[in-house]
mmCIF file of C-alpha atoms in Angstrom:
data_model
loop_
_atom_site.group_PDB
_atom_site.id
_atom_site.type_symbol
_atom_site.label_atom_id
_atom_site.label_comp_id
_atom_site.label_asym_id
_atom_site.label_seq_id
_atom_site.Cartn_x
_atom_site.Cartn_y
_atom_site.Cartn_z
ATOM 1 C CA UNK A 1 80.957 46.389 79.600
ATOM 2 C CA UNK A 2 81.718 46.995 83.274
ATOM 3 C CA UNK A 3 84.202 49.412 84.610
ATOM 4 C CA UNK A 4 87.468 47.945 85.043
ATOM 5 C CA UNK A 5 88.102 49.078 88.797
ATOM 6 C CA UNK A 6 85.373 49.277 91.128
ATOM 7 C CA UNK A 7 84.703 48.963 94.670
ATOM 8 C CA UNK A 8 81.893 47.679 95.802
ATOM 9 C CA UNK A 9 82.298 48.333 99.454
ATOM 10 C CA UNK A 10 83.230 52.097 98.759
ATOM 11 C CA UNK A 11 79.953 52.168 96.951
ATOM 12 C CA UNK A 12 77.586 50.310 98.779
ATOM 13 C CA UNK A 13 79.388 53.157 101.444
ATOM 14 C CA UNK A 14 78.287 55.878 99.667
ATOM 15 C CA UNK A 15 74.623 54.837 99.161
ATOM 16 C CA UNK A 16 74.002 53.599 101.855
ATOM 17 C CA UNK A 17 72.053 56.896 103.229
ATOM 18 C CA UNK A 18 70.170 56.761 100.140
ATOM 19 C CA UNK A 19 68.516 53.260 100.734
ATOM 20 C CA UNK A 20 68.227 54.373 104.218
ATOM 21 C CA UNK A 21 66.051 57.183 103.158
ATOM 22 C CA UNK A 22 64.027 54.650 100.891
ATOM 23 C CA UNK A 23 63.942 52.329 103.292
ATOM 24 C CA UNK A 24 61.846 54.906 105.914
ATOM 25 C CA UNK A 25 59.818 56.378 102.877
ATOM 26 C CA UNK A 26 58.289 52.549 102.427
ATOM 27 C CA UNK A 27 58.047 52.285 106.062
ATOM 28 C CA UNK A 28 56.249 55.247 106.659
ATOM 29 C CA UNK A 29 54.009 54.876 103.834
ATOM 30 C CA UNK A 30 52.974 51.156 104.774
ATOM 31 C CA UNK A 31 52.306 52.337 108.465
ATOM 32 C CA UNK A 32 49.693 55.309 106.842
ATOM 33 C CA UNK A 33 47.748 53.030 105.063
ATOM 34 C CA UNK A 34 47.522 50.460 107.358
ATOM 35 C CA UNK A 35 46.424 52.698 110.023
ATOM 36 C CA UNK A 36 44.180 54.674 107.457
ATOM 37 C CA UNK A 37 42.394 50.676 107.004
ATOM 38 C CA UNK A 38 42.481 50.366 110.979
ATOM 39 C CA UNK A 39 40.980 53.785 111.229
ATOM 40 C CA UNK A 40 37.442 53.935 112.589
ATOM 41 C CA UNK A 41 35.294 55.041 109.715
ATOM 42 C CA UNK A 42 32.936 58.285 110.283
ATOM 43 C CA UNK A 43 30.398 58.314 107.679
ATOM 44 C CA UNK A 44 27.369 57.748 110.498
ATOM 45 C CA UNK A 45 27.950 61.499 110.848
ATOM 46 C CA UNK A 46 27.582 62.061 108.033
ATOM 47 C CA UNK A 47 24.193 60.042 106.989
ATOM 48 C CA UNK A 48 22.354 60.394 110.045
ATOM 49 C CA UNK A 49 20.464 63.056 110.489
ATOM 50 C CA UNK A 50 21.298 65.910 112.481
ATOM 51 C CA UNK A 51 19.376 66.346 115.923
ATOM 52 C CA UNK A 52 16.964 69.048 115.971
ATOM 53 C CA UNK A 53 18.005 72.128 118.457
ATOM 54 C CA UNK A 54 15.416 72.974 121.057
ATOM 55 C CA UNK A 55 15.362 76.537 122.123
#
C-alpha cells in the first residue's frame, strides 16, 4: 500500500544531492581503476637486480 499523497517532484527535489553524491562516488571509482589498469607496472624494479656500487 502506497501513501495516499505524494509528490514525486518534491521528492525527486530532495534527493537529488544524494544521487549526485552517488553519481561522483561511481565516477571517481571507475576513473581509479581504470587508470590503476593504464598505470605502467613497476615490478622490473623490483626483480632485477640491484647494480653493484663502486667506491
Amino acid at each position: 500500500m502506497s501513501a495516499p499523497d505524494t509528490n514525486i517532484k518534491a521528492q525527486a527535489w530532495y534527493h537529488r544531492t544524494s544521487l549526485i553524491g552517488m553519481a561522483v562516488v561511481l565516477v571517481g571509482a571507475l576513473v581509479f581503476v581504470f587508470g590503476a589498469q593504464l598505470a605502467p607496472d613497476d615490478d622490473a624494479a623490483l626483480t632485477e637486480a640491484p647494480i653493484a656500487a663502486t667506491e
